[in-house]
Coordinates of C-alpha atoms (C1' of nucleotides) in Angstrom, one line a residue:
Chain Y
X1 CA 59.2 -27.3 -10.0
X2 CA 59.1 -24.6 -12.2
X3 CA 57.1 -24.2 -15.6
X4 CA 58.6 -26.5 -18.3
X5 CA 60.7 -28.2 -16.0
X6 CA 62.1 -31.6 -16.7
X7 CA 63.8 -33.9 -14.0
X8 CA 66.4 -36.1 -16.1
X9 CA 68.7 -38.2 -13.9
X10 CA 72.4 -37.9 -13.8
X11 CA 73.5 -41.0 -16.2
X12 CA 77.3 -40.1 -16.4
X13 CA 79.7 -37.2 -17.6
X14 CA 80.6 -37.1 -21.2
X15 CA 78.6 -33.8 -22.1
X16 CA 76.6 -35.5 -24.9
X17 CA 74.4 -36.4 -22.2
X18 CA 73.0 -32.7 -22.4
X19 CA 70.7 -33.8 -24.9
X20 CA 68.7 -35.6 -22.0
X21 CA 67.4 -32.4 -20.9
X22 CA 66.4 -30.5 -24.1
X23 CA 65.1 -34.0 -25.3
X24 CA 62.2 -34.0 -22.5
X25 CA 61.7 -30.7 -22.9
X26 CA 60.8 -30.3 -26.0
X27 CA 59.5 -33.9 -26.5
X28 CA 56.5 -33.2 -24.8
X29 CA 53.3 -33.0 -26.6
X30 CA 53.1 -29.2 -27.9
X31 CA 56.3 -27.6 -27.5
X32 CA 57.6 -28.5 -31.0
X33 CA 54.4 -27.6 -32.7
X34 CA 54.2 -23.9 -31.1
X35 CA 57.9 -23.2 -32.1
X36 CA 56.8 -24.4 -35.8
X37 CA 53.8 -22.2 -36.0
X38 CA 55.7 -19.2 -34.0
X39 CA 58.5 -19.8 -36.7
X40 CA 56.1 -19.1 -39.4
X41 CA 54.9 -16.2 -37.7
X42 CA 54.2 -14.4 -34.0
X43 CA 50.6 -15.3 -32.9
X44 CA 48.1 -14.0 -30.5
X45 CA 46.9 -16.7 -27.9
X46 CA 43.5 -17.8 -29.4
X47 CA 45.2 -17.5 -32.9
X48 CA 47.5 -20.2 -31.7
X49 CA 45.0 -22.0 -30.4
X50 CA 42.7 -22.6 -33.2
X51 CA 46.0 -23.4 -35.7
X52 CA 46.5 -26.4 -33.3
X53 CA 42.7 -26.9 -32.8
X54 CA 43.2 -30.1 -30.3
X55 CA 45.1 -28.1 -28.0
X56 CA 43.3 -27.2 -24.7
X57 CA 43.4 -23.6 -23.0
X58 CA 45.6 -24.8 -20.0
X59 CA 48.6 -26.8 -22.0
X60 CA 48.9 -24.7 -24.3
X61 CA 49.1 -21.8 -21.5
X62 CA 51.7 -24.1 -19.8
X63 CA 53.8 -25.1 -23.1
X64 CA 53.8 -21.0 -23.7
X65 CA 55.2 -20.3 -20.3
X66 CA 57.8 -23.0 -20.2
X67 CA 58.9 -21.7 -23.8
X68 CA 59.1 -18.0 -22.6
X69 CA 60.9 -19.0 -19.4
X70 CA 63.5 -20.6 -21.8
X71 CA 63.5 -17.7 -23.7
X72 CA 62.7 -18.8 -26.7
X73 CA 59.8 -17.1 -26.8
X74 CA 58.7 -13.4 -26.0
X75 CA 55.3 -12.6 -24.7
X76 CA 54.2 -9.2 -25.9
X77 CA 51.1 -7.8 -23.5
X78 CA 49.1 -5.1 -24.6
X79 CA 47.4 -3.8 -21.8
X80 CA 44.0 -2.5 -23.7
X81 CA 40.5 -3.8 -23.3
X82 CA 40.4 -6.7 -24.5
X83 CA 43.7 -7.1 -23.8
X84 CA 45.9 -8.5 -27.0
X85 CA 49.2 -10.8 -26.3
X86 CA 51.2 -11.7 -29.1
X87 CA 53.4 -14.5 -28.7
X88 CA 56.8 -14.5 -31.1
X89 CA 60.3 -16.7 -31.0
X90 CA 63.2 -14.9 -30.0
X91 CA 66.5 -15.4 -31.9
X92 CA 67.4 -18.0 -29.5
X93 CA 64.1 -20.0 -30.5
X94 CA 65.0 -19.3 -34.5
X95 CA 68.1 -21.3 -33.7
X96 CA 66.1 -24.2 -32.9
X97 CA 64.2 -23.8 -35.9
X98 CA 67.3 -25.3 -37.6
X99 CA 68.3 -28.9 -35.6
X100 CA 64.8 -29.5 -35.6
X101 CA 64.3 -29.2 -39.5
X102 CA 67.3 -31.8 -39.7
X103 CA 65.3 -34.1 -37.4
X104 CA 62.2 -33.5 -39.4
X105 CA 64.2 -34.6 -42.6
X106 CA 65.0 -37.3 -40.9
X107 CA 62.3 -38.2 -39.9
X108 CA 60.4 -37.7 -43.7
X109 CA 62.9 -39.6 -44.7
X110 CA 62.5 -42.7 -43.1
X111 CA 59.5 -42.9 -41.6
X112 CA 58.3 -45.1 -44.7
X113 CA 61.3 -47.5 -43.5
X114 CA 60.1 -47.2 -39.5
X115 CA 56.5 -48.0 -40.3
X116 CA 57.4 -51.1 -42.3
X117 CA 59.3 -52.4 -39.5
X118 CA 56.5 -51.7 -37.2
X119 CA 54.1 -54.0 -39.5
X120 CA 57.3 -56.3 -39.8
X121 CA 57.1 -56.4 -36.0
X122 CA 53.5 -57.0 -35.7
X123 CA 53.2 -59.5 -38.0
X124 CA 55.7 -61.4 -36.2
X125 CA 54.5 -61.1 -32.8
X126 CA 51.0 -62.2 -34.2
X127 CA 52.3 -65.3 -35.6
X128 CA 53.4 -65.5 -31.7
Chain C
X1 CA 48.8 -50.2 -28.8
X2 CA 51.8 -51.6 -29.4
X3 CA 55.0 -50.5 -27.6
X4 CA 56.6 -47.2 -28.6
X5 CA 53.9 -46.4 -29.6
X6 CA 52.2 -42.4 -29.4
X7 CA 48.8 -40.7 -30.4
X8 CA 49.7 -37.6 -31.6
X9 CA 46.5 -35.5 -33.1
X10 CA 46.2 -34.7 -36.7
X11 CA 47.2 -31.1 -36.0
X12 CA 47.4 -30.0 -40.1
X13 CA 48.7 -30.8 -43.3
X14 CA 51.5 -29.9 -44.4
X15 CA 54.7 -32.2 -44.1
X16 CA 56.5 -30.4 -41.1
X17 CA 54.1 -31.9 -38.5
X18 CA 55.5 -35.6 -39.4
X19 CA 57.8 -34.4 -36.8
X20 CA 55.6 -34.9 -33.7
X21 CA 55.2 -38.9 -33.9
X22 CA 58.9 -38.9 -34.0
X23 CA 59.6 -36.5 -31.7
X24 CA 57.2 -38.3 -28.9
X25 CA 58.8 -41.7 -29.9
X26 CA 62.4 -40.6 -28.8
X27 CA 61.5 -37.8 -26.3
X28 CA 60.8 -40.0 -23.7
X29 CA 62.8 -40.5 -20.7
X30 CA 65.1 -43.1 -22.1
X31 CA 65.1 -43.7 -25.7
X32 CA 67.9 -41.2 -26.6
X33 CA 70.1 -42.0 -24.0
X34 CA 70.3 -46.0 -25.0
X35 CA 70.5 -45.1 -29.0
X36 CA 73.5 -43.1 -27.8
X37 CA 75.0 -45.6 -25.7
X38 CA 74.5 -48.4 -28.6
X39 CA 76.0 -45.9 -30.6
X40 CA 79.3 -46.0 -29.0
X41 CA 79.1 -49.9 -29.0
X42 CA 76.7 -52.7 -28.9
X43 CA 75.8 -54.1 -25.7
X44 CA 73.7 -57.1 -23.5
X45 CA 70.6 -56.0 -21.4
X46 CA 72.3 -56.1 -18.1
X47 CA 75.6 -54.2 -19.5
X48 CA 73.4 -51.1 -20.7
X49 CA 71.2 -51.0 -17.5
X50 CA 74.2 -51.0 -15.6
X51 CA 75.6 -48.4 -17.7
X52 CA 72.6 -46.6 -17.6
X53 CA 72.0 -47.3 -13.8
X54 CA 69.3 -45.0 -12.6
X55 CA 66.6 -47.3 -15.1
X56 CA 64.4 -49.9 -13.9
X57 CA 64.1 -53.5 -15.9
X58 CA 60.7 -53.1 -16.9
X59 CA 61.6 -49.2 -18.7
X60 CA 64.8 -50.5 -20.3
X61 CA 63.2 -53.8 -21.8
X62 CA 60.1 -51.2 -23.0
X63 CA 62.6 -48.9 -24.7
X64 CA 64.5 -51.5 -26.1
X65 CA 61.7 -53.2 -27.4
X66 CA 60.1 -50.3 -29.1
X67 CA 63.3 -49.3 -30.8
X68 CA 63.0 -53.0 -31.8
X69 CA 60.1 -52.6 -33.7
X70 CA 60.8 -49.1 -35.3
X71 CA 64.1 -50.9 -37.1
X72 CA 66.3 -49.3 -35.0
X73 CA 67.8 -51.3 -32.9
X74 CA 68.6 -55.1 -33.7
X75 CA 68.3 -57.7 -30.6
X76 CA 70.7 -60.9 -31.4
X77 CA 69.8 -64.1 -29.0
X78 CA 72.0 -66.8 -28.4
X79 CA 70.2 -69.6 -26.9
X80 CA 73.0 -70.8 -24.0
X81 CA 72.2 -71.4 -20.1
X82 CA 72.7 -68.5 -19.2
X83 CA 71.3 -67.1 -22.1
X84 CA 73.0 -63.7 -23.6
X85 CA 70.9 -60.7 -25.9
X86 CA 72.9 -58.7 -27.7
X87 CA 72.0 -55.1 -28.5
X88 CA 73.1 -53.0 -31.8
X89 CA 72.1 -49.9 -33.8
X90 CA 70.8 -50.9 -36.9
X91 CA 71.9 -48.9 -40.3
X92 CA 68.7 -47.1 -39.8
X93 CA 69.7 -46.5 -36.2
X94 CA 72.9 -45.3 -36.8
X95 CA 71.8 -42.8 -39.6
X96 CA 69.2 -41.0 -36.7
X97 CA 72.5 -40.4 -34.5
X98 CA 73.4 -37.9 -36.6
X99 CA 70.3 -35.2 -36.8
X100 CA 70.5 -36.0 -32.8
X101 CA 74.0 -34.6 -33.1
X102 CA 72.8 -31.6 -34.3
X103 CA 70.3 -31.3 -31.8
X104 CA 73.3 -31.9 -29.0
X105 CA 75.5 -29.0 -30.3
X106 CA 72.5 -26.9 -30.3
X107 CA 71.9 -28.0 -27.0
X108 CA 76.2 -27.6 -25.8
X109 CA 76.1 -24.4 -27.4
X110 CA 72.6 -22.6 -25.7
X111 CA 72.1 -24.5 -22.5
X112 CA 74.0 -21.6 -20.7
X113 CA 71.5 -19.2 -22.3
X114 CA 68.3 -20.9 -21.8
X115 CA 69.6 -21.8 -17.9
X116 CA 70.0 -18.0 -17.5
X117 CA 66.8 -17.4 -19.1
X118 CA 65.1 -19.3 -16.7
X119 CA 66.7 -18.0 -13.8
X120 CA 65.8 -14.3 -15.1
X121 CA 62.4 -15.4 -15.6
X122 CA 62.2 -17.7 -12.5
X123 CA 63.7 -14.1 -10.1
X124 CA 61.0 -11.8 -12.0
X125 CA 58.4 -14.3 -10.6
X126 CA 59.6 -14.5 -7.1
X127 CA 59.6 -10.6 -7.0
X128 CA 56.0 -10.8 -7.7
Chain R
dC1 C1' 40.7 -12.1 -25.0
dA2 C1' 43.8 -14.3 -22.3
dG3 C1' 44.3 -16.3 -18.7
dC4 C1' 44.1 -19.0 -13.6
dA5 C1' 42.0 -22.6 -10.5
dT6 C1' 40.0 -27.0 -9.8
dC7 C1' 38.8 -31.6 -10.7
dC8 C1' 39.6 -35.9 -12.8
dG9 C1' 40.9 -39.8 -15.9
dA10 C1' 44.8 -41.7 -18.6
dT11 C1' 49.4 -42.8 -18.9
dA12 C1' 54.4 -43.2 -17.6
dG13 C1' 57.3 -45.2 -15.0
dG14 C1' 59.3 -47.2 -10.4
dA15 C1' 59.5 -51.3 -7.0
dT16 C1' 59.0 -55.9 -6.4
dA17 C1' 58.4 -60.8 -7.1
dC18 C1' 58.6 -64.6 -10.1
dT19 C1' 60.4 -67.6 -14.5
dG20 C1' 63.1 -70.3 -18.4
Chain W
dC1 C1' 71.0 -63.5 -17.5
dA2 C1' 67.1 -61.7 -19.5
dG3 C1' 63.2 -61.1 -19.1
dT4 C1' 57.5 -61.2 -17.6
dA5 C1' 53.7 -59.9 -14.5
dT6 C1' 51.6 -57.2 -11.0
dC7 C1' 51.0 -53.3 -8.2
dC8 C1' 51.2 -48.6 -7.2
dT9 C1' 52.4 -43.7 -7.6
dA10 C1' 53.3 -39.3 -9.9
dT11 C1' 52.8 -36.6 -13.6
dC12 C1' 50.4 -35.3 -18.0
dG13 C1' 46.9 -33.4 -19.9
dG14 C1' 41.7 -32.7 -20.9
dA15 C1' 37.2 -30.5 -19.3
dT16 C1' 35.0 -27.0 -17.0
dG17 C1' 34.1 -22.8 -14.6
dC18 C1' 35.6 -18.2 -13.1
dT19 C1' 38.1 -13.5 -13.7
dG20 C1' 40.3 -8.8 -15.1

DNA sequence: CAGCATCCGATAGGATACTG
DNA sequence: CAGTATCCTATCGGATGCTG
């Protein structure tokens, strides 16, 4: 399996089931965060890295790989010593800049709502 | 920690990273897949895992009951022998189908682009 | 600096068996 | 029918050490 690869399985035709696939690929841990910070501006590698801070060495080698393989983002390598690689989203990862602000509105806008039903939840469950 | 639950690590301030916790609440395997398939209509347990049909019993009651608690789905149970859960979007359900939407046309319109990206990238490797 | 390779623990998720 | 409980595997992802 390739970099970034996501096995969904085949639930039925209808074409809205293409979501399945760019769902689990970007809903991994990183992926949305690096097209954020790329979408801000292009990074170097250890630029990138200390923005996220958490993030180790290898996923966030593995998130950038997968990205670039999608070509959303472009890897720039310039071969001096040491060597400097900026990292920078193409026009096709801009484009997911947009759907994914609409989910983050979304998501500002009723997280309040979601977390109170969460408490709702565990209140009830406790009483259990 | 309770189900549907995530850790997701205080990356920054700023607003945009509220994203992540929801973004690793629905970007797992299933979670999309049954808000779209309550979307068209609401169904019992054994209707949507037949619908679903690759899922196992103990995934589709953990998706269904983290949706649950986030508010999104509501679970209706009438107490007969045999006994029958219904399944329905909430309001606050019904109002995330739309930003997903968006994320589905993105999806309609650039899968063809990122599949050949990958195979561009995927051929470049193999010649190496 | 920007990585790759290795090891390892934590979690996701499938299969199966049992219950009201 | 609609679950719960248990077991087991595969993958995710962190830590560490090495390289051009």
């Amino acid at each position: 399996m390739k970099p970034g690869d996501t096995n969904v399985p085949e639930v039925m035709s209808g074409g809205c089931e293409r979501l399945a696939p760019v769902l689990s690929r970007i809903g991994d841990k990183w992926t949305v965060l690096v097209i954020i910070l790329l979408g801000r501006r292009s990074m170097r590698f250890n630029e990138l890295k200390r923005q996220i801070g958490s993030i180790s060495q290898r996923m966030l080698t593995f998130t950038l790989r997968g990205l670039e393989r999608d070509g959303l983002v472009k890897r720039t390598v310039q071969a001096s010593v040491p060597p400097r690689v900026d990292y920078e989203l193409t026009p096709l990862g801009f484009s997911l800049l947009e759907p994914l602000q609409h989910l983050g509105s979304w998501a500002v806008a009723n997280m309040p709502e979601i977390e109170a039903s969460q408490e709702r939840y565990d209140a009830e469950v406790e009483a259990a």
